[in-house]
Amino acid sequence: MDSLPYRLHFPMVRTTAFLFVLLYSVPAFGQEEPRQINVNRISEEITVDGVMNEAVWETADIAANFWQFFPTDTARAEHPTEIRMLYDESTLYVAARAEVPDDNYVVSTLRRDFSGTGNDNISVMFDPYRNSTNAYLFGVTPYGVQRDVLISGGGDSPSGFNATWDEKWQAQSTRHEDHYVVEMAIPFSSLSYPEESRRWQFQAYRWDFQTNERSIWSRVPQNQLMINLAFLGEMVFEEAPPKSSPPVALIPYANTGTQRDFVSGQTENQLKIGGDAKVSVSQGLTLDLTANPDFSNVEADEFVTNVTRFEISR
């Protein structure tokens, strides 16, 4: 009878020990210290040509030691990637160097806003408001093809990946036998960010189809999306970026047409002009103006307002 209590309590002790080992053996992604890269302010001029031969790049901090996201999320990337960032009074400069096994780059399209799942590419993400809700993404392939994306909803669902957003920025690349280099110039006027803020959340990731590897700077568990904003690192500016100047976009158009009545011999020429304007009133408000709009409808048609990015075909 004395041994019965021991037999009853032993499974409980063994279960408690098992749970203790299990909990502390799981990688605690969310408890890791956020990775950080410093961004220096410069007065030198940078030519965006994909060469990175300006001496000022040697003074830039480096975001390196990428983690694998696939095929595993617990090992370092097989082929290293390095990210450097600098800025001046108007532009954020990003340079990336990606090592490859050879120069057989995998690129399925040369169209803007390419799909990251079918092309070698490097992408960087910025969350200036540090709320892990919305972010900007800029990506470039080894052939210099660009994509710009708005990420919303925390990046925890593919529905928050909006590639229809387009901004004005520059990118160039150069390809070599064992690596390729990408340079980007992103105007601060293309971004919305709080004034006097020196810290933004930041992430960088890479698709490498030569080795079937996906790697990321700030580690993300494999059961999450690479664009998940809960796992971003941090970029720290030497000084607060300059106040963002509200951009103004003008989109003019002109329609011409001619018709001839062969019975009367009369010819009628038509010219129609108009345009759209987008003016940023504040960081979160944009004013859209239209003069003489062209809705691709004639007077006899039933009026249709198109709020999609696709043309109306009737």
GROMACS .gro file of C-alpha atoms in nm:
model
  314
    1MET     CA    1   0.000   0.000   0.000
    2ASP     CA    2   0.294   0.241   0.063
    3SER     CA    3   0.401   0.225  -0.303
    4LEU     CA    4   0.060   0.314  -0.443
    5PRO     CA    5   0.086   0.694  -0.393
    6TYR     CA    6   0.426   0.689  -0.565
    7ARG     CA    7   0.287   0.512  -0.868
    8LEU     CA    8  -0.003   0.758  -0.886
    9HIS     CA    9   0.216   1.071  -0.872
   10PHE     CA   10   0.500   0.959  -1.098
   11PRO     CA   11   0.311   1.009  -1.429
   12MET     CA   12   0.224   1.364  -1.318
   13VAL     CA   13   0.590   1.447  -1.249
   14ARG     CA   14   0.696   1.297  -1.581
   15THR     CA   15   0.428   1.495  -1.771
   16THR     CA   16   0.531   1.821  -1.604
   17ALA     CA   17   0.896   1.765  -1.696
   18PHE     CA   18   0.803   1.687  -2.056
   19LEU     CA   19   0.599   2.006  -2.089
   20PHE     CA   20   0.883   2.211  -1.939
   21VAL     CA   21   1.135   2.077  -2.191
   22LEU     CA   22   0.891   2.123  -2.479
   23LEU     CA   23   0.813   2.486  -2.399
   24TYR     CA   24   1.176   2.590  -2.366
   25SER     CA   25   1.292   2.402  -2.675
   26VAL     CA   26   1.057   2.587  -2.914
   27PRO     CA   27   1.227   2.888  -3.081
   28ALA     CA   28   1.075   3.201  -2.928
   29PHE     CA   29   1.055   3.416  -3.241
   30GLY     CA   30   0.841   3.681  -3.078
   31GLN     CA   31   1.080   3.719  -2.780
   32GLU     CA   32   1.397   3.774  -2.983
   33GLU     CA   33   1.557   4.117  -2.969
   34PRO     CA   34   1.458   4.315  -3.281
   35ARG     CA   35   1.737   4.337  -3.536
   36GLN     CA   36   1.862   4.687  -3.608
   37ILE     CA   37   2.040   4.874  -3.886
   38ASN     CA   38   2.165   5.232  -3.865
   39VAL     CA   39   2.102   5.470  -4.156
   40ASN     CA   40   2.354   5.753  -4.199
   41ARG     CA   41   2.281   6.092  -4.351
   42ILE     CA   42   2.505   6.193  -4.639
   43SER     CA   43   2.580   6.500  -4.848
   44GLU     CA   44   2.756   6.314  -5.128
   45GLU     CA   45   2.574   6.238  -5.451
   46ILE     CA   46   2.484   5.878  -5.535
   47THR     CA   47   2.430   5.763  -5.891
   48VAL     CA   48   2.169   5.488  -5.910
   49ASP     CA   49   2.339   5.255  -6.159
   50GLY     CA   50   2.361   4.922  -5.977
   51VAL     CA   51   2.740   4.950  -5.934
   52MET     CA   52   2.771   5.078  -5.574
   53ASN     CA   53   3.112   5.230  -5.649
   54GLU     CA   54   3.065   5.548  -5.445
   55ALA     CA   55   3.302   5.560  -5.148
   56VAL     CA   56   3.020   5.666  -4.917
   57TRP     CA   57   2.868   5.317  -4.940
   58GLU     CA   58   3.167   5.188  -4.741
   59THR     CA   59   3.053   5.397  -4.444
   60ALA     CA   60   2.702   5.249  -4.440
   61ASP     CA   61   2.585   4.999  -4.180
   62ILE     CA   62   2.511   4.652  -4.318
   63ALA     CA   63   2.208   4.432  -4.262
   64ALA     CA   64   2.346   4.082  -4.318
   65ASN     CA   65   2.327   3.727  -4.176
   66PHE     CA   66   1.988   3.652  -4.328
   67TRP     CA   67   1.785   3.360  -4.192
   68GLN     CA   68   1.631   3.097  -4.409
   69PHE     CA   69   1.256   3.104  -4.439
   70PHE     CA   70   1.245   2.803  -4.671
   71PRO     CA   71   1.330   2.514  -4.673
   72THR     CA   72   1.383   2.566  -4.299
   73ASP     CA   73   1.341   2.861  -4.064
   74THR     CA   74   1.616   2.774  -3.814
   75ALA     CA   75   1.932   2.804  -4.026
   76ARG     CA   76   2.125   3.085  -4.185
   77ALA     CA   77   2.087   3.150  -4.557
   78GLU     CA   78   2.312   2.943  -4.781
   79HIS     CA   79   2.398   3.239  -5.005
   80PRO     CA   80   2.455   3.568  -4.818
   81THR     CA   81   2.264   3.889  -4.882
   82GLU     CA   82   2.372   4.235  -4.765
   83ILE     CA   83   2.157   4.548  -4.740
   84ARG     CA   84   2.294   4.902  -4.701
   85MET     CA   85   2.093   5.223  -4.658
   86LEU     CA   86   2.181   5.594  -4.670
   87TYR     CA   87   1.974   5.911  -4.706
   88ASP     CA   88   2.000   6.279  -4.788
   89GLU     CA   89   1.760   6.572  -4.770
   90SER     CA   90   1.519   6.422  -5.023
   91THR     CA   91   1.589   6.053  -5.089
   92LEU     CA   92   1.636   5.719  -4.916
   93TYR     CA   93   1.900   5.507  -5.091
   94VAL     CA   94   1.904   5.128  -5.063
   95ALA     CA   95   2.177   4.900  -5.197
   96ALA     CA   96   2.170   4.520  -5.191
   97ARG     CA   97   2.434   4.262  -5.280
   98ALA     CA   98   2.314   3.905  -5.327
   99GLU     CA   99   2.550   3.611  -5.377
  100VAL     CA  100   2.445   3.337  -5.620
  101PRO     CA  101   2.594   3.001  -5.726
  102ASP     CA  102   2.616   3.112  -6.092
  103ASP     CA  103   2.469   3.362  -6.335
  104ASN     CA  104   2.166   3.151  -6.440
  105TYR     CA  105   1.914   3.395  -6.299
  106VAL     CA  106   1.549   3.292  -6.293
  107VAL     CA  107   1.320   3.569  -6.421
  108SER     CA  108   0.981   3.491  -6.572
  109THR     CA  109   0.876   3.844  -6.674
  110LEU     CA  110   1.013   4.191  -6.741
  111ARG     CA  111   0.685   4.362  -6.652
  112ARG     CA  112   0.656   4.600  -6.361
  113ASP     CA  113   0.489   4.466  -6.047
  114PHE     CA  114   0.623   4.116  -6.109
  115SER     CA  115   0.527   3.826  -5.887
  116GLY     CA  116   0.783   3.740  -5.624
  117THR     CA  117   0.692   3.372  -5.646
  118GLY     CA  118   0.827   3.342  -6.001
  119ASN     CA  119   1.136   3.562  -6.011
  120ASP     CA  120   1.467   3.601  -5.833
  121ASN     CA  121   1.431   3.924  -5.638
  122ILE     CA  122   1.516   4.130  -5.332
  123SER     CA  123   1.241   4.321  -5.149
  124VAL     CA  124   1.255   4.574  -4.867
  125MET     CA  125   0.963   4.678  -4.643
  126PHE     CA  126   0.918   4.997  -4.438
  127ASP     CA  127   0.670   5.060  -4.158
  128PRO     CA  128   0.733   5.427  -4.069
  129TYR     CA  129   0.453   5.445  -3.811
  130ARG     CA  130   0.578   5.136  -3.623
  131ASN     CA  131   0.224   5.005  -3.572
  132SER     CA  132   0.277   4.671  -3.751
  133THR     CA  133  -0.039   4.739  -3.950
  134ASN     CA  134   0.063   4.901  -4.281
  135ALA     CA  135   0.390   4.908  -4.473
  136TYR     CA  136   0.551   4.995  -4.806
  137LEU     CA  137   0.730   4.727  -5.008
  138PHE     CA  138   0.982   4.787  -5.289
  139GLY     CA  139   1.129   4.496  -5.485
  140VAL     CA  140   1.379   4.457  -5.769
  141THR     CA  141   1.489   4.159  -5.981
  142PRO     CA  142   1.845   4.098  -6.107
  143TYR     CA  143   1.732   4.261  -6.433
  144GLY     CA  144   1.621   4.582  -6.263
  145VAL     CA  145   1.246   4.519  -6.291
  146GLN     CA  146   1.058   4.704  -6.016
  147ARG     CA  147   0.753   4.638  -5.805
  148ASP     CA  148   0.594   4.855  -5.536
  149VAL     CA  149   0.331   4.725  -5.299
  150LEU     CA  150   0.115   4.851  -5.016
  151ILE     CA  151   0.078   4.606  -4.729
  152SER     CA  152  -0.220   4.634  -4.496
  153GLY     CA  153  -0.388   4.436  -4.222
  154GLY     CA  154  -0.058   4.348  -4.059
  155GLY     CA  155   0.055   4.141  -4.357
  156ASP     CA  156  -0.093   3.823  -4.211
  157SER     CA  157  -0.309   3.752  -4.517
  158PRO     CA  158  -0.250   3.759  -4.895
  159SER     CA  159  -0.547   3.997  -4.922
  160GLY     CA  160  -0.333   4.266  -4.761
  161PHE     CA  161  -0.084   4.260  -5.051
  162ASN     CA  162  -0.184   4.541  -5.291
  163ALA     CA  163   0.040   4.554  -5.599
  164THR     CA  164  -0.178   4.806  -5.784
  165TRP     CA  165  -0.012   5.093  -5.596
  166ASP     CA  166   0.257   5.267  -5.802
  167GLU     CA  167   0.502   5.536  -5.698
  168LYS     CA  168   0.788   5.726  -5.857
  169TRP     CA  169   1.125   5.578  -5.760
  170GLN     CA  170   1.439   5.451  -5.930
  171ALA     CA  171   1.618   5.117  -5.937
  172GLN     CA  172   1.905   4.970  -6.136
  173SER     CA  173   2.091   4.640  -6.115
  174THR     CA  174   2.405   4.473  -6.243
  175ARG     CA  175   2.458   4.099  -6.281
  176HIS     CA  176   2.780   3.907  -6.225
  177GLU     CA  177   2.886   3.542  -6.221
  178ASP     CA  178   2.862   3.500  -5.844
  179HIS     CA  179   2.641   3.789  -5.732
  180TYR     CA  180   2.414   4.071  -5.840
  181VAL     CA  181   2.381   4.426  -5.708
  182VAL     CA  182   2.068   4.638  -5.680
  183GLU     CA  183   2.049   5.010  -5.608
  184MET     CA  184   1.725   5.194  -5.525
  185ALA     CA  185   1.644   5.563  -5.479
  186ILE     CA  186   1.311   5.618  -5.299
  187PRO     CA  187   1.203   5.982  -5.260
  188PHE     CA  188   1.074   6.068  -4.915
  189SER     CA  189   0.783   6.241  -5.092
  190SER     CA  190   0.665   5.894  -5.198
  191LEU     CA  191   0.624   5.786  -4.836
  192SER     CA  192   0.404   5.890  -4.548
  193TYR     CA  193   0.574   5.903  -4.208
  194PRO     CA  194   0.548   6.092  -3.879
  195GLU     CA  195   0.760   6.402  -3.842
  196GLU     CA  196   1.070   6.392  -3.622
  197SER     CA  197   1.063   6.012  -3.614
  198ARG     CA  198   1.409   5.853  -3.627
  199ARG     CA  199   1.297   5.491  -3.595
  200TRP     CA  200   1.106   5.293  -3.856
  201GLN     CA  201   1.033   4.924  -3.866
  202PHE     CA  202   1.216   4.748  -4.146
  203GLN     CA  203   1.240   4.409  -4.315
  204ALA     CA  204   1.422   4.266  -4.617
  205TYR     CA  205   1.377   3.931  -4.785
  206ARG     CA  206   1.496   3.746  -5.093
  207TRP     CA  207   1.374   3.478  -5.330
  208ASP     CA  208   1.653   3.267  -5.482
  209PHE     CA  209   1.523   3.013  -5.731
  210GLN     CA  210   1.865   2.881  -5.826
  211THR     CA  211   1.890   2.714  -5.486
  212ASN     CA  212   1.514   2.711  -5.413
  213GLU     CA  213   1.582   2.918  -5.102
  214ARG     CA  214   1.387   3.200  -4.944
  215SER     CA  215   1.574   3.408  -4.689
  216ILE     CA  216   1.481   3.698  -4.462
  217TRP     CA  217   1.669   3.948  -4.247
  218SER     CA  218   1.450   3.950  -3.935
  219ARG     CA  219   1.350   3.591  -3.875
  220VAL     CA  220   0.990   3.486  -3.943
  221PRO     CA  221   0.852   3.141  -3.856
  222GLN     CA  222   0.758   2.928  -4.153
  223ASN     CA  223   0.392   2.910  -4.053
  224GLN     CA  224   0.360   3.286  -4.117
  225LEU     CA  225   0.382   3.495  -4.434
  226MET     CA  226   0.711   3.664  -4.515
  227ILE     CA  227   0.527   3.999  -4.523
  228ASN     CA  228   0.394   3.956  -4.169
  229LEU     CA  229   0.463   4.289  -3.998
  230ALA     CA  230   0.478   4.140  -3.649
  231PHE     CA  231   0.836   4.026  -3.705
  232LEU     CA  232   1.000   4.339  -3.847
  233GLY     CA  233   1.336   4.467  -3.735
  234GLU     CA  234   1.428   4.832  -3.695
  235MET     CA  235   1.609   5.102  -3.890
  236VAL     CA  236   1.747   5.402  -3.702
  237PHE     CA  237   1.816   5.728  -3.885
  238GLU     CA  238   2.115   5.937  -3.782
  239GLU     CA  239   1.879   6.237  -3.783
  240ALA     CA  240   1.505   6.254  -3.834
  241PRO     CA  241   1.422   6.243  -4.208
  242PRO     CA  242   1.321   6.575  -4.361
  243LYS     CA  243   0.958   6.674  -4.357
  244SER     CA  244   0.782   6.499  -4.641
  245SER     CA  245   0.685   6.748  -4.911
  246PRO     CA  246   0.335   6.682  -5.043
  247PRO     CA  247   0.367   6.544  -5.397
  248VAL     CA  248   0.155   6.674  -5.683
  249ALA     CA  249   0.074   6.438  -5.972
  250LEU     CA  250  -0.064   6.571  -6.300
  251ILE     CA  251  -0.212   6.326  -6.551
  252PRO     CA  252  -0.318   6.502  -6.873
  253TYR     CA  253  -0.493   6.338  -7.166
  254ALA     CA  254  -0.594   6.429  -7.519
  255ASN     CA  255  -0.840   6.262  -7.755
  256THR     CA  256  -0.851   6.344  -8.123
  257GLY     CA  257  -1.086   6.227  -8.393
  258THR     CA  258  -1.188   6.308  -8.747
  259GLN     CA  259  -1.490   6.219  -8.955
  260ARG     CA  260  -1.586   6.292  -9.317
  261ASP     CA  261  -1.922   6.301  -9.488
  262PHE     CA  262  -1.847   6.178  -9.839
  263VAL     CA  263  -2.187   6.292  -9.964
  264SER     CA  264  -2.146   6.656  -9.868
  265GLY     CA  265  -1.768   6.648  -9.871
  266GLN     CA  266  -1.749   6.799  -9.524
  267THR     CA  267  -1.477   6.695  -9.277
  268GLU     CA  268  -1.506   6.746  -8.903
  269ASN     CA  269  -1.207   6.731  -8.668
  270GLN     CA  270  -1.240   6.696  -8.293
  271LEU     CA  271  -0.996   6.760  -8.010
  272LYS     CA  272  -1.076   6.690  -7.646
  273ILE     CA  273  -0.834   6.759  -7.364
  274GLY     CA  274  -0.853   6.718  -6.990
  275GLY     CA  275  -0.662   6.581  -6.698
  276ASP     CA  276  -0.647   6.458  -6.344
  277ALA     CA  277  -0.449   6.595  -6.052
  278LYS     CA  278  -0.362   6.439  -5.719
  279VAL     CA  279  -0.256   6.672  -5.439
  280SER     CA  280  -0.152   6.551  -5.093
  281VAL     CA  281  -0.328   6.775  -4.844
  282SER     CA  282  -0.179   6.593  -4.543
  283GLN     CA  283  -0.007   6.267  -4.458
  284GLY     CA  284  -0.339   6.083  -4.466
  285LEU     CA  285  -0.549   6.289  -4.708
  286THR     CA  286  -0.520   6.323  -5.088
  287LEU     CA  287  -0.727   6.559  -5.301
  288ASP     CA  288  -0.830   6.428  -5.645
  289LEU     CA  289  -0.916   6.687  -5.910
  290THR     CA  290  -1.049   6.623  -6.259
  291ALA     CA  291  -1.098   6.865  -6.549
  292ASN     CA  292  -1.317   6.758  -6.841
  293PRO     CA  293  -1.324   6.390  -6.741
  294ASP     CA  294  -1.324   6.111  -6.996
  295PHE     CA  295  -1.528   5.817  -6.869
  296SER     CA  296  -1.502   5.630  -7.201
  297ASN     CA  297  -1.878   5.681  -7.240
  298VAL     CA  298  -2.060   5.869  -7.514
  299GLU     CA  299  -2.369   6.076  -7.448
  300ALA     CA  300  -2.606   5.801  -7.569
  301ASP     CA  301  -2.463   5.536  -7.335
  302GLU     CA  302  -2.596   5.460  -6.993
  303PHE     CA  303  -2.363   5.632  -6.749
  304VAL     CA  304  -2.131   5.391  -6.571
  305THR     CA  305  -1.887   5.484  -6.296
  306ASN     CA  306  -1.587   5.256  -6.295
  307VAL     CA  307  -1.417   5.223  -5.956
  308THR     CA  308  -1.192   4.934  -6.055
  309ARG     CA  309  -0.858   4.932  -6.235
  310PHE     CA  310  -1.009   4.748  -6.534
  311GLU     CA  311  -1.149   4.914  -6.843
  312ILE     CA  312  -1.521   4.887  -6.912
  313SER     CA  313  -1.613   4.671  -7.210
  314ARG     CA  314  -1.977   4.674  -7.321
   0.00000   0.00000   0.00000
